[in-house]
Coordinates of C-alpha atoms in Angstrom, one line a residue:
Chain A
M1 CA 3.5 19.1 3.5
P2 CA 0.4 18.7 1.4
E3 CA -2.9 18.2 3.1
E4 CA -4.2 14.6 3.2
S5 CA -7.3 15.7 1.2
I6 CA -5.0 17.0 -1.6
M7 CA -3.1 13.8 -1.8
K8 CA -6.3 11.7 -1.9
K9 CA -7.8 13.9 -4.6
A10 CA -4.7 13.5 -6.7
M11 CA -4.9 9.8 -6.4
Q12 CA -8.6 9.8 -7.3
R13 CA -7.6 11.9 -10.4
Y14 CA -5.0 9.2 -11.2
I15 CA -7.8 6.6 -11.3
D16 CA -10.1 8.9 -13.2
G17 CA -7.3 9.9 -15.7
F18 CA -6.9 6.3 -16.7
N19 CA -10.6 5.7 -17.0
Q20 CA -10.9 8.7 -19.2
K21 CA -7.8 7.7 -21.2
D22 CA -6.4 11.2 -20.5
A23 CA -2.6 10.9 -20.4
K24 CA -2.2 14.6 -20.0
A25 CA -4.3 14.6 -16.8
L26 CA -2.1 11.8 -15.5
I27 CA 1.2 13.4 -16.4
S28 CA 0.0 16.7 -14.8
L29 CA -0.1 15.0 -11.4
F30 CA 3.7 14.5 -11.3
A31 CA 6.6 16.8 -10.4
N32 CA 9.2 17.2 -13.1
N33 CA 11.8 15.2 -11.2
A34 CA 9.4 12.4 -10.2
K35 CA 10.3 8.7 -10.1
I36 CA 8.1 5.7 -10.8
E37 CA 8.8 2.1 -9.9
D38 CA 6.1 0.0 -11.5
P39 CA 6.2 -2.8 -10.5
V40 CA 8.4 -2.7 -7.4
G41 CA 11.4 -4.9 -8.0
G42 CA 10.7 -4.9 -11.8
G43 CA 14.2 -3.5 -12.4
K44 CA 13.1 -0.4 -14.2
I45 CA 12.7 3.1 -12.8
V46 CA 10.9 5.7 -14.9
E47 CA 12.5 9.0 -13.9
G48 CA 11.8 12.6 -15.0
I49 CA 8.8 14.1 -16.7
E50 CA 9.8 13.1 -20.2
A51 CA 10.1 9.5 -19.4
I52 CA 6.9 9.7 -17.3
T53 CA 5.1 11.3 -20.3
A54 CA 6.1 8.4 -22.6
F55 CA 5.1 5.9 -19.9
Y56 CA 1.5 7.2 -19.5
E57 CA 1.0 7.9 -23.2
L58 CA 1.6 4.2 -23.7
A59 CA -0.2 3.1 -20.5
V60 CA -3.5 4.7 -21.4
T61 CA -3.6 2.7 -24.7
L62 CA -3.1 -0.6 -22.8
V63 CA -5.3 -0.1 -19.7
D64 CA -9.1 -0.6 -20.1
K65 CA -9.9 0.7 -16.6
L66 CA -8.8 1.0 -13.0
E67 CA -11.1 0.2 -10.2
L68 CA -10.5 1.2 -6.6
A69 CA -10.7 -1.9 -4.3
A70 CA -11.0 0.2 -1.1
P71 CA -11.0 3.8 0.0
I72 CA -7.7 5.7 -0.6
R73 CA -5.5 5.9 2.5
G74 CA -3.6 8.9 3.6
S75 CA -0.9 9.2 6.3
H76 CA 0.6 11.7 8.8
S77 CA 3.2 12.7 6.3
N78 CA 3.5 13.4 2.6
A79 CA 2.5 9.9 1.5
A80 CA -0.7 8.1 0.6
A81 CA -1.6 4.7 -0.7
M82 CA -4.4 2.9 -2.5
A83 CA -5.5 -0.6 -3.5
F84 CA -7.0 -1.0 -6.9
T85 CA -7.4 -3.4 -9.8
I86 CA -6.0 -2.8 -13.3
F87 CA -7.9 -4.2 -16.2
M88 CA -5.6 -4.2 -19.2
K89 CA -4.4 -5.8 -22.5
D90 CA -1.2 -7.8 -22.5
E91 CA -0.1 -9.3 -25.8
G92 CA -3.7 -9.5 -27.0
Q93 CA -5.0 -11.1 -23.8
T94 CA -7.2 -9.2 -21.3
I95 CA -5.7 -9.5 -17.8
R96 CA -6.5 -8.2 -14.3
I97 CA -3.8 -7.1 -11.9
N98 CA -4.2 -6.6 -8.2
C99 CA -2.1 -3.5 -7.3
I100 CA -1.3 -1.2 -4.4
D101 CA 0.3 2.2 -5.2
V102 CA 2.2 4.2 -2.6
M103 CA 2.7 7.8 -3.7
T104 CA 4.8 10.5 -2.1
F105 CA 4.1 14.2 -2.7
N106 CA 6.0 17.4 -2.7
E107 CA 5.0 20.7 -1.1
S108 CA 3.0 21.7 -4.2
G109 CA 0.9 18.5 -4.0
K110 CA 2.6 16.9 -7.0
I111 CA 3.7 13.3 -7.0
I112 CA 7.5 12.9 -6.5
D113 CA 7.6 9.1 -6.1
M114 CA 5.3 6.3 -7.0
K115 CA 5.8 2.7 -6.1
A116 CA 3.4 0.0 -7.6
Y117 CA 3.2 -3.2 -5.6
H118 CA 2.2 -6.2 -7.7
G119 CA 3.9 -9.4 -8.4
P120 CA 3.5 -12.4 -10.7
S121 CA 0.8 -13.9 -8.4
D122 CA -1.3 -10.7 -8.7
V123 CA -1.8 -11.1 -12.4
M124 CA -4.9 -13.0 -13.5
E125 CA -6.4 -13.9 -16.9
Q126 CA -9.9 -12.6 -17.2
Chain B
M1 CA 14.7 -13.0 -1.7
P2 CA 11.7 -14.7 -0.2
E3 CA 9.1 -16.1 -2.5
E4 CA 5.9 -14.0 -3.0
S5 CA 3.9 -16.8 -1.5
I6 CA 5.9 -16.7 1.7
M7 CA 5.4 -13.0 2.1
K8 CA 1.7 -13.2 1.4
K9 CA 1.3 -16.1 3.9
A10 CA 3.2 -14.0 6.6
M11 CA 0.9 -11.1 6.0
Q12 CA -2.2 -13.4 6.2
R13 CA -0.8 -14.7 9.5
Y14 CA -0.5 -11.0 10.6
I15 CA -4.2 -10.6 10.1
D16 CA -5.0 -13.9 11.7
G17 CA -2.7 -13.2 14.7
F18 CA -4.6 -10.1 15.5
N19 CA -7.9 -11.9 15.2
Q20 CA -6.7 -14.6 17.5
K21 CA -5.3 -12.0 19.9
D22 CA -2.0 -14.0 19.6
A23 CA 0.8 -11.5 20.3
K24 CA 3.4 -14.2 20.1
A25 CA 2.4 -15.3 16.6
L26 CA 2.6 -11.6 15.5
I27 CA 6.0 -11.0 17.1
S28 CA 7.4 -14.3 15.5
L29 CA 6.8 -12.8 12.1
F30 CA 9.5 -10.1 12.7
A31 CA 13.3 -10.1 12.4
N32 CA 15.2 -9.1 15.6
N33 CA 16.3 -5.8 14.0
A34 CA 12.9 -5.0 12.4
K35 CA 11.5 -1.4 12.3
I36 CA 7.8 -0.4 12.4
E37 CA 6.4 3.0 11.4
D38 CA 2.7 3.0 12.3
P39 CA 1.3 5.3 11.2
V40 CA 3.7 6.7 8.6
G41 CA 4.6 10.2 9.6
G42 CA 3.4 9.7 13.2
G43 CA 6.8 10.5 14.5
K44 CA 7.5 7.2 16.3
I45 CA 9.6 4.3 15.0
V46 CA 9.3 1.0 16.9
E47 CA 12.7 -0.6 16.4
G48 CA 14.1 -4.0 17.6
I49 CA 12.3 -7.1 18.8
E50 CA 11.9 -5.9 22.4
A51 CA 10.1 -2.7 21.4
I52 CA 8.1 -4.7 18.8
T53 CA 7.1 -7.2 21.5
A54 CA 5.8 -4.5 23.8
F55 CA 4.0 -2.9 20.8
Y56 CA 2.1 -6.0 19.9
E57 CA 1.4 -7.1 23.4
L58 CA -0.5 -3.8 23.8
A59 CA -1.9 -3.8 20.3
V60 CA -3.8 -7.1 20.7
T61 CA -5.6 -5.8 23.8
L62 CA -6.8 -2.7 21.8
V63 CA -7.7 -4.3 18.4
D64 CA -11.0 -6.1 18.1
K65 CA -10.3 -7.4 14.6
L66 CA -8.6 -6.8 11.3
E67 CA -10.4 -7.3 8.0
L68 CA -8.7 -7.6 4.7
A69 CA -10.2 -5.1 2.2
A70 CA -8.7 -6.8 -0.9
P71 CA -6.3 -9.6 -1.7
I72 CA -2.8 -9.1 -0.4
R73 CA -0.4 -7.9 -3.1
G74 CA 3.2 -9.1 -3.7
S75 CA 5.9 -7.5 -5.8
H76 CA 9.0 -8.5 -7.9
S77 CA 11.2 -7.9 -4.9
N78 CA 11.2 -8.5 -1.1
A79 CA 8.1 -6.4 -0.4
A80 CA 4.4 -6.9 -0.3
A81 CA 1.4 -4.8 0.6
M82 CA -2.2 -5.1 1.9
A83 CA -5.3 -3.0 2.4
F84 CA -7.3 -3.7 5.5
T85 CA -9.6 -2.2 8.1
I86 CA -8.7 -2.1 11.8
F87 CA -11.6 -2.3 14.3
M88 CA -10.3 -1.1 17.7
K89 CA -10.9 0.7 20.9
D90 CA -9.6 4.2 21.4
E91 CA -10.2 5.9 24.8
G92 CA -13.4 3.8 25.3
Q93 CA -14.8 4.5 21.9
T94 CA -14.9 1.8 19.1
I95 CA -13.3 3.1 15.9
R96 CA -12.5 1.9 12.5
I97 CA -9.3 2.7 10.6
N98 CA -8.7 2.3 6.9
C99 CA -5.0 1.1 6.6
I100 CA -2.5 -0.1 4.0
D101 CA 0.6 -1.9 5.3
V102 CA 3.7 -2.2 3.2
M103 CA 6.1 -4.9 4.6
T104 CA 9.7 -5.7 3.5
F105 CA 11.2 -9.1 4.2
N106 CA 14.6 -10.5 4.8
E107 CA 16.1 -13.7 3.2
S108 CA 14.5 -15.8 6.0
G109 CA 11.0 -14.5 5.2
K110 CA 10.9 -12.4 8.4
I111 CA 9.6 -8.8 8.3
I112 CA 12.4 -6.3 8.5
D113 CA 10.3 -3.2 7.8
M114 CA 6.7 -2.3 8.1
K115 CA 5.0 0.9 7.2
A116 CA 1.3 1.5 8.0
Y117 CA -0.4 4.1 5.9
H118 CA -3.3 5.8 7.6
G119 CA -4.0 9.4 8.4
P120 CA -6.5 11.4 10.4
S121 CA -9.1 11.2 7.6
D122 CA -8.9 7.3 7.7
V123 CA -10.3 7.1 11.2
M124 CA -14.0 6.7 11.6
E125 CA -16.3 6.3 14.6
Q126 CA -18.4 3.2 14.4

């Protein structure tokens, strides 16, 4: 099980990777067989490193910045969670999305599962 | 699937229930067959309304207050999440715990699953 500090550092790198528009840094945080559900219930699972690569290569072009809303939380197992705000473009409009990500990690400290909690009521025009 | 607004209101009532030391209000938010993992990885699952009743009757005596750290997040399915801070007593000492709860709801808008993400590094002396 990865140390809490390793999971929290990976999640901070996730925030930093977006803010530096560094898709490679983001992709390197994930295991080859990782799964992403963003948003939860959105009906689409991004699975495997190829799909994840395409997902973040596009995402960094749409996201202006991520801002942590509170300190990253760990757990007593291989999961951690963080609340943050996404500032991004959506069909020409700049929007803000309140989000909480829950990430699960493998033994090597790579993300194997990511779930992003945000719904229609969490999206605001800026 | 419950509306996002119903899930968010239930989670706000969870915060308010603690702040009013109202165990009954907290217990009424849960389905009879609900499960609680608090903290995630802590090795203990609280399952069923009797165990949940005992859990919150004790919890309200230990918790001074809960403070939301950011707006409650919904999702596109039957789950919602919130980041908050727990102010509580632990063996005579007052501590603060950074926490994120993920809650899953049934058709009736009752909580069927709650996972509380906080680890050793999220607990601070006040």
